[in-house]
Amino acid sequence: METVYYLIQNMLPVAIPLLLVALGGMFSETSGVINLALEGIMLFGAFFGALFVYAVQESGMGPQTILLIGMIIAAIAGIIYSLLLSFAAVTMKANQTITGTSLNMLIPAAILLFSKMFFNSDGITTRMNFYIRKMPVLGDIPVLGQLFFQKTYLTVGIGLIFLIISAIVFYKTKFGLRLRACGEHPHAADSVGINVHRMRYAGVCISGILGGIGGFFYSVGVMDGNVNGHTGVAGFGFLALAVMIFGQWKPGRIFFGAIFFAFLRTLAYSVSLIPFLYNLGINQTYYKMMPYIATMIVLAFTSKKSRAPKAEGIPYDKTQR
C-alpha cells in the first residue's frame, strides 16, 4: 500500500505540467493555430518564474506566496512569448510549423547565454522548497488525505482548478463556442461578426498563460527549482502535444492522458522501490524510455481516429470568403 501512495503522490506533480500545457495547446489549436512552440513557452515561463524565486528566496516571504507570485510572472512571460507566434501565424500568415520550431530552438540558447553571463552557470538553481508535507485538516482524511494532501505541492490543486475552469470556458461560454468556430469554420464565424484574428490571438495567449505556468510548475514540482538551458523541460512540451492529440482536444480526455503518461514516468523512476520490477534485472534506462515509447505506440494506434480542428494551421484570409 505504501508503494501505491508513493506512486500517486509522485505522479500528480508530474501530471499537472503536462495537463496545463496540453490544455494550452488545445485552446490554441481549437482557434486554428498550431502551437508547436509549447516547449519553448514552457521553458520561457519556467525561467522567469525561477528567476523571481531566485531573487526573493532570501526575503523571508512564505514559500507558497512566492509560488503564487512566481506563477503569475510565469504566466505573463508565457503570454509575451506566445505573442511572437500569434503575430507570425495570424498577422503575418507565416508557416506555423516553422515558426513554432524556431521559437523552440531560440529559448534554450538564450537561457544558456543569459545564465553564463550573469550566473556563470548553465541555468538557474533556486534553494526555495515548496514541498508540503501535510495540509492542515485535509491531510487527516483517511486514505484520501494521505493520497492527495500529504507529501505534495500546491501546484496539484491549482492545476485541477485550471482544468475545471478550462472545461467551463471551453464548453459553457460564448467565448469557447466562438473559439471553436474559428478553428472549424472561420469564414462562417466571420460572416456572423466574429473577429477571427482576435479570437486566434486570444487562443494563442491562453496557451501562453497555461504553457508558462506549466513550465514553472515543472521546474518547482519535478526539477526542485532548477531551470537549465541544456536540459530545458526534458521534452515535456512535445509530450504535452502528444497528450493533447491523445485527448482529442477535449479537457476531460486530456486529463486522463496526462495521468497516463505521468504514471509511466513515475513508475520508470521508481523501479528500485517495486520488488517485482527490480527483480527482473532490466537496466533502469529502458524503464525511463517507457513514457516516450508509449507515446509513439498510443499515437500510432489513435492517430487514425484523431480529428483535429478543420482549419488548424490554415491562415485566415478574409478575401477568400
Short mmCIF file of C-alpha atoms in Angstrom, two decimals:
data_model
loop_
_atom_site.label_atom_id
_atom_site.label_comp_id
_atom_site.label_asym_id
_atom_site.label_seq_id
_atom_site.Cartn_x
_atom_site.Cartn_y
_atom_site.Cartn_z
CA MET A 1 0.00 0.00 0.00
CA GLU A 2 2.88 2.34 0.76
CA THR A 3 4.09 1.84 -2.84
CA VAL A 4 0.67 2.89 -4.18
CA TYR A 5 0.72 6.01 -2.01
CA TYR A 6 4.24 6.79 -3.19
CA LEU A 7 3.36 6.39 -6.89
CA ILE A 8 0.27 8.60 -6.70
CA GLN A 9 1.96 11.27 -4.57
CA ASN A 10 4.82 11.48 -7.05
CA MET A 11 2.70 11.10 -10.18
CA LEU A 12 0.44 14.13 -9.62
CA PRO A 13 3.16 16.84 -9.62
CA VAL A 14 4.38 15.36 -12.93
CA ALA A 15 0.89 15.13 -14.44
CA ILE A 16 -0.04 18.75 -13.71
CA PRO A 17 2.55 20.44 -16.02
CA LEU A 18 1.57 18.02 -18.79
CA LEU A 19 -2.10 18.75 -18.19
CA LEU A 20 -1.72 22.54 -18.21
CA VAL A 21 0.48 22.69 -21.31
CA ALA A 22 -1.77 20.27 -23.20
CA LEU A 23 -4.80 22.38 -22.28
CA GLY A 24 -2.92 25.42 -23.57
CA GLY A 25 -2.25 23.62 -26.84
CA MET A 26 -5.94 22.73 -27.01
CA PHE A 27 -7.03 26.39 -26.80
CA SER A 28 -4.52 27.46 -29.45
CA GLU A 29 -5.28 24.69 -31.93
CA THR A 30 -9.02 24.94 -31.37
CA SER A 31 -8.77 28.55 -32.51
CA GLY A 32 -6.95 27.38 -35.65
CA VAL A 33 -3.27 27.97 -34.78
CA ILE A 34 -0.88 25.00 -34.49
CA ASN A 35 1.25 25.60 -31.42
CA LEU A 36 4.46 23.62 -31.74
CA ALA A 37 6.16 26.28 -29.61
CA LEU A 38 4.80 24.82 -26.35
CA GLU A 39 8.24 23.51 -25.38
CA GLY A 40 9.74 26.99 -25.77
CA ILE A 41 6.84 28.68 -23.99
CA MET A 42 7.22 26.25 -21.07
CA LEU A 43 10.91 26.97 -20.78
CA PHE A 44 10.43 30.74 -21.07
CA GLY A 45 7.81 30.73 -18.29
CA ALA A 46 9.90 28.40 -16.12
CA PHE A 47 12.95 30.60 -16.48
CA PHE A 48 11.26 33.84 -15.46
CA GLY A 49 9.34 32.14 -12.65
CA ALA A 50 12.59 30.65 -11.33
CA LEU A 51 14.35 33.98 -11.77
CA PHE A 52 11.76 35.59 -9.50
CA VAL A 53 12.15 32.81 -6.91
CA TYR A 54 15.91 33.23 -7.05
CA ALA A 55 15.58 36.97 -6.46
CA VAL A 56 13.25 36.76 -3.43
CA GLN A 57 14.22 33.43 -1.82
CA GLU A 58 16.16 35.22 0.95
CA SER A 59 13.48 37.86 1.55
CA GLY A 60 11.61 35.93 4.27
CA MET A 61 8.43 35.72 2.20
CA GLY A 62 6.43 32.47 2.63
CA PRO A 63 7.18 29.69 0.11
CA GLN A 64 3.58 29.32 -1.04
CA THR A 65 3.23 33.08 -1.52
CA ILE A 66 6.38 33.06 -3.64
CA LEU A 67 4.96 30.13 -5.60
CA LEU A 68 1.76 32.03 -6.41
CA ILE A 69 3.58 35.22 -7.44
CA GLY A 70 6.08 33.18 -9.47
CA MET A 71 3.13 31.50 -11.19
CA ILE A 72 1.73 34.89 -12.24
CA ILE A 73 5.12 36.01 -13.55
CA ALA A 74 5.48 32.75 -15.50
CA ALA A 75 2.02 33.28 -16.99
CA ILE A 76 2.93 36.82 -18.11
CA ALA A 77 6.19 35.53 -19.60
CA GLY A 78 4.22 32.84 -21.42
CA ILE A 79 1.84 35.41 -22.90
CA ILE A 80 4.71 37.59 -24.11
CA TYR A 81 6.48 34.69 -25.79
CA SER A 82 3.30 33.30 -27.33
CA LEU A 83 2.60 36.71 -28.89
CA LEU A 84 5.58 36.07 -31.19
CA LEU A 85 3.78 33.00 -32.50
CA SER A 86 0.42 34.72 -32.88
CA PHE A 87 1.97 37.72 -34.63
CA ALA A 88 3.80 35.47 -37.10
CA ALA A 89 0.94 32.98 -37.59
CA VAL A 90 -2.09 35.28 -37.52
CA THR A 91 -0.91 38.72 -38.62
CA MET A 92 1.97 37.75 -40.93
CA LYS A 93 0.34 34.45 -42.04
CA ALA A 94 3.68 32.66 -41.71
CA ASN A 95 4.09 28.90 -41.75
CA GLN A 96 3.01 27.87 -38.25
CA THR A 97 5.12 24.71 -38.07
CA ILE A 98 8.35 26.51 -38.93
CA THR A 99 7.53 29.41 -36.60
CA GLY A 100 6.85 27.10 -33.66
CA THR A 101 10.02 25.10 -34.30
CA SER A 102 12.17 28.22 -34.45
CA LEU A 103 10.67 29.53 -31.19
CA ASN A 104 11.55 26.22 -29.52
CA MET A 105 15.14 26.47 -30.71
CA LEU A 106 15.63 30.07 -29.61
CA ILE A 107 14.94 29.85 -25.87
CA PRO A 108 17.44 27.18 -24.68
CA ALA A 109 20.25 29.11 -26.36
CA ALA A 110 19.04 32.41 -24.87
CA ILE A 111 18.89 30.88 -21.37
CA LEU A 112 22.38 29.47 -21.71
CA LEU A 113 23.72 32.84 -22.83
CA PHE A 114 21.94 34.78 -20.06
CA SER A 115 22.91 32.28 -17.36
CA LYS A 116 26.55 32.21 -18.44
CA MET A 117 26.69 36.00 -18.44
CA PHE A 118 25.04 36.63 -15.07
CA PHE A 119 25.35 33.37 -13.05
CA ASN A 120 28.38 31.69 -14.64
CA SER A 121 26.20 28.62 -14.93
CA ASP A 122 24.04 26.74 -17.48
CA GLY A 123 20.83 27.82 -15.79
CA ILE A 124 19.19 28.91 -12.55
CA THR A 125 19.05 26.82 -9.40
CA THR A 126 16.89 28.04 -6.52
CA ARG A 127 17.01 26.93 -2.90
CA MET A 128 13.34 27.54 -2.07
CA ASN A 129 11.41 24.40 -1.13
CA PHE A 130 7.69 24.35 -1.99
CA TYR A 131 7.09 20.82 -0.78
CA ILE A 132 4.09 20.40 1.59
CA ARG A 133 4.49 17.54 4.00
CA LYS A 134 0.89 17.61 5.20
CA MET A 135 -2.01 20.01 4.56
CA PRO A 136 -3.93 21.08 7.68
CA VAL A 137 -7.26 19.25 8.20
CA LEU A 138 -7.36 17.79 4.64
CA GLY A 139 -4.24 15.74 5.29
CA ASP A 140 -6.02 13.94 8.14
CA ILE A 141 -8.80 12.49 5.94
CA PRO A 142 -8.46 8.69 5.89
CA VAL A 143 -6.87 7.31 2.69
CA LEU A 144 -7.70 10.36 0.53
CA GLY A 145 -5.74 12.64 2.82
CA GLN A 146 -2.64 10.51 2.52
CA LEU A 147 -3.08 10.16 -1.23
CA PHE A 148 -3.74 13.76 -2.20
CA PHE A 149 -2.95 16.09 0.68
CA GLN A 150 0.30 14.71 2.07
CA LYS A 151 3.79 14.89 0.55
CA THR A 152 2.55 17.07 -2.27
CA TYR A 153 2.76 20.53 -3.86
CA LEU A 154 0.26 23.36 -4.10
CA THR A 155 0.68 23.04 -7.86
CA VAL A 156 -1.55 19.94 -7.85
CA GLY A 157 -4.60 21.74 -6.50
CA ILE A 158 -4.03 24.77 -8.73
CA GLY A 159 -3.69 22.55 -11.79
CA LEU A 160 -7.00 20.82 -11.08
CA ILE A 161 -8.70 24.22 -10.65
CA PHE A 162 -7.35 25.29 -14.04
CA LEU A 163 -8.75 22.08 -15.53
CA ILE A 164 -12.24 22.85 -14.24
CA ILE A 165 -12.05 26.48 -15.41
CA SER A 166 -10.80 25.36 -18.83
CA ALA A 167 -13.66 22.89 -19.23
CA ILE A 168 -16.24 25.53 -18.28
CA VAL A 169 -14.74 28.15 -20.63
CA PHE A 170 -14.45 25.61 -23.44
CA TYR A 171 -17.95 24.14 -23.27
CA LYS A 172 -20.16 26.58 -21.37
CA THR A 173 -19.24 30.09 -22.51
CA LYS A 174 -19.85 32.15 -25.63
CA PHE A 175 -16.10 32.70 -25.88
CA GLY A 176 -15.45 28.95 -26.04
CA LEU A 177 -18.09 28.48 -28.71
CA ARG A 178 -16.64 31.29 -30.82
CA LEU A 179 -13.11 29.95 -30.36
CA ARG A 180 -14.12 26.52 -31.62
CA ALA A 181 -15.99 28.09 -34.55
CA CYS A 182 -12.82 29.92 -35.62
CA GLY A 183 -10.92 26.62 -35.69
CA GLU A 184 -13.62 24.74 -37.59
CA HIS A 185 -15.27 27.24 -39.94
CA PRO A 186 -13.53 30.63 -39.72
CA HIS A 187 -15.36 32.04 -42.75
CA ALA A 188 -18.73 31.15 -41.25
CA ALA A 189 -17.65 32.66 -37.94
CA ASP A 190 -16.57 35.84 -39.70
CA SER A 191 -19.91 36.05 -41.51
CA VAL A 192 -21.75 36.39 -38.18
CA GLY A 193 -19.44 39.14 -36.93
CA ILE A 194 -16.77 37.19 -35.04
CA ASN A 195 -13.30 38.69 -35.37
CA VAL A 196 -11.30 35.58 -36.32
CA HIS A 197 -7.89 37.21 -35.93
CA ARG A 198 -8.74 38.47 -32.45
CA MET A 199 -10.06 35.09 -31.36
CA ARG A 200 -6.94 33.35 -32.64
CA TYR A 201 -4.76 35.82 -30.76
CA ALA A 202 -6.81 35.03 -27.64
CA GLY A 203 -6.43 31.27 -28.14
CA VAL A 204 -2.65 31.52 -28.50
CA CYS A 205 -2.39 33.87 -25.49
CA ILE A 206 -4.29 31.37 -23.33
CA SER A 207 -1.85 28.71 -24.45
CA GLY A 208 0.93 31.10 -23.40
CA ILE A 209 -0.60 31.51 -19.93
CA LEU A 210 -1.06 27.79 -19.36
CA GLY A 211 2.25 26.90 -21.03
CA GLY A 212 4.20 29.39 -18.90
CA ILE A 213 2.55 28.18 -15.69
CA GLY A 214 3.08 24.56 -16.72
CA GLY A 215 6.77 25.25 -17.24
CA PHE A 216 7.10 26.91 -13.83
CA PHE A 217 5.25 24.06 -12.13
CA TYR A 218 7.58 21.62 -13.87
CA SER A 219 10.63 23.45 -12.54
CA VAL A 220 9.39 23.58 -8.92
CA GLY A 221 7.47 20.28 -8.75
CA VAL A 222 9.69 17.98 -10.83
CA MET A 223 13.12 19.65 -11.04
CA ASP A 224 13.31 21.09 -7.49
CA GLY A 225 13.69 24.67 -8.69
CA ASN A 226 16.22 24.09 -11.45
CA VAL A 227 15.89 25.57 -14.94
CA ASN A 228 18.71 24.64 -17.27
CA GLY A 229 19.40 25.70 -20.83
CA HIS A 230 20.87 22.30 -21.75
CA THR A 231 18.12 20.01 -20.48
CA GLY A 232 15.28 22.50 -20.95
CA VAL A 233 11.99 20.98 -19.85
CA ALA A 234 13.01 17.47 -20.93
CA GLY A 235 10.66 17.34 -23.90
CA PHE A 236 7.55 17.87 -21.74
CA GLY A 237 6.23 20.40 -24.27
CA PHE A 238 6.31 17.79 -27.02
CA LEU A 239 4.89 15.17 -24.68
CA ALA A 240 2.06 17.60 -23.91
CA LEU A 241 1.33 17.80 -27.64
CA ALA A 242 1.01 14.02 -27.66
CA VAL A 243 -1.29 14.21 -24.63
CA MET A 244 -3.42 16.80 -26.43
CA ILE A 245 -3.78 14.60 -29.53
CA PHE A 246 -4.41 11.54 -27.35
CA GLY A 247 -7.07 13.59 -25.57
CA GLN A 248 -8.70 14.58 -28.88
CA TRP A 249 -8.60 18.29 -27.96
CA LYS A 250 -11.04 17.71 -25.09
CA PRO A 251 -10.25 18.74 -21.47
CA GLY A 252 -11.51 15.56 -19.78
CA ARG A 253 -9.64 13.20 -22.06
CA ILE A 254 -6.52 15.36 -21.87
CA PHE A 255 -6.62 14.96 -18.08
CA PHE A 256 -6.62 11.17 -18.32
CA GLY A 257 -3.88 11.30 -20.97
CA ALA A 258 -1.70 13.40 -18.64
CA ILE A 259 -2.31 10.97 -15.78
CA PHE A 260 -1.40 8.02 -18.01
CA PHE A 261 1.93 9.44 -19.18
CA ALA A 262 2.82 10.79 -15.74
CA PHE A 263 2.15 7.36 -14.20
CA LEU A 264 4.51 5.70 -16.68
CA ARG A 265 7.23 8.25 -15.96
CA THR A 266 6.85 7.90 -12.19
CA LEU A 267 6.89 4.13 -12.50
CA ALA A 268 10.05 4.29 -14.59
CA TYR A 269 11.83 6.34 -11.93
CA SER A 270 10.59 4.16 -9.05
CA VAL A 271 11.74 0.72 -10.22
CA SER A 272 14.06 0.24 -7.24
CA LEU A 273 11.06 0.60 -4.88
CA ILE A 274 8.95 -2.04 -6.64
CA PRO A 275 10.34 -5.53 -5.92
CA PHE A 276 8.65 -7.20 -8.94
CA LEU A 277 10.18 -4.79 -11.46
CA TYR A 278 13.51 -4.54 -9.67
CA ASN A 279 13.96 -8.33 -9.58
CA LEU A 280 13.56 -8.56 -13.35
CA GLY A 281 17.09 -7.19 -13.57
CA ILE A 282 16.37 -4.93 -16.54
CA ASN A 283 18.55 -1.84 -16.85
CA GLN A 284 16.62 1.16 -15.47
CA THR A 285 17.48 3.19 -18.55
CA TYR A 286 14.99 1.07 -20.51
CA TYR A 287 12.27 1.85 -17.99
CA LYS A 288 12.97 5.56 -18.40
CA MET A 289 12.29 5.20 -22.13
CA MET A 290 8.84 3.82 -21.35
CA PRO A 291 6.78 7.08 -21.44
CA TYR A 292 8.22 8.07 -24.80
CA ILE A 293 7.82 4.62 -26.34
CA ALA A 294 4.26 4.50 -25.01
CA THR A 295 3.67 7.91 -26.60
CA MET A 296 4.67 6.61 -30.02
CA ILE A 297 2.59 3.44 -29.65
CA VAL A 298 -0.50 5.27 -28.44
CA LEU A 299 -0.27 7.87 -31.20
CA ALA A 300 0.25 5.16 -33.81
CA PHE A 301 -2.99 3.46 -32.77
CA THR A 302 -5.07 6.58 -32.14
CA SER A 303 -3.91 8.88 -34.96
CA LYS A 304 -6.35 7.38 -37.47
CA LYS A 305 -9.26 8.40 -35.30
CA SER A 306 -7.84 11.82 -34.44
CA ARG A 307 -9.97 14.70 -35.51
CA ALA A 308 -8.09 17.97 -35.38
CA PRO A 309 -9.94 21.27 -35.93
CA LYS A 310 -10.61 21.58 -39.67
CA ALA A 311 -8.99 24.99 -40.12
CA GLU A 312 -6.00 24.23 -37.92
CA GLY A 313 -2.77 25.56 -39.41
CA ILE A 314 -4.54 27.45 -42.22
CA PRO A 315 -4.01 31.24 -42.08
CA TYR A 316 -7.32 33.06 -42.29
CA ASP A 317 -7.76 35.22 -45.36
CA LYS A 318 -10.97 37.24 -45.32
CA THR A 319 -10.86 37.82 -49.08
CA GLN A 320 -11.36 34.10 -49.75
CA ARG A 321 -14.73 34.03 -48.01
#
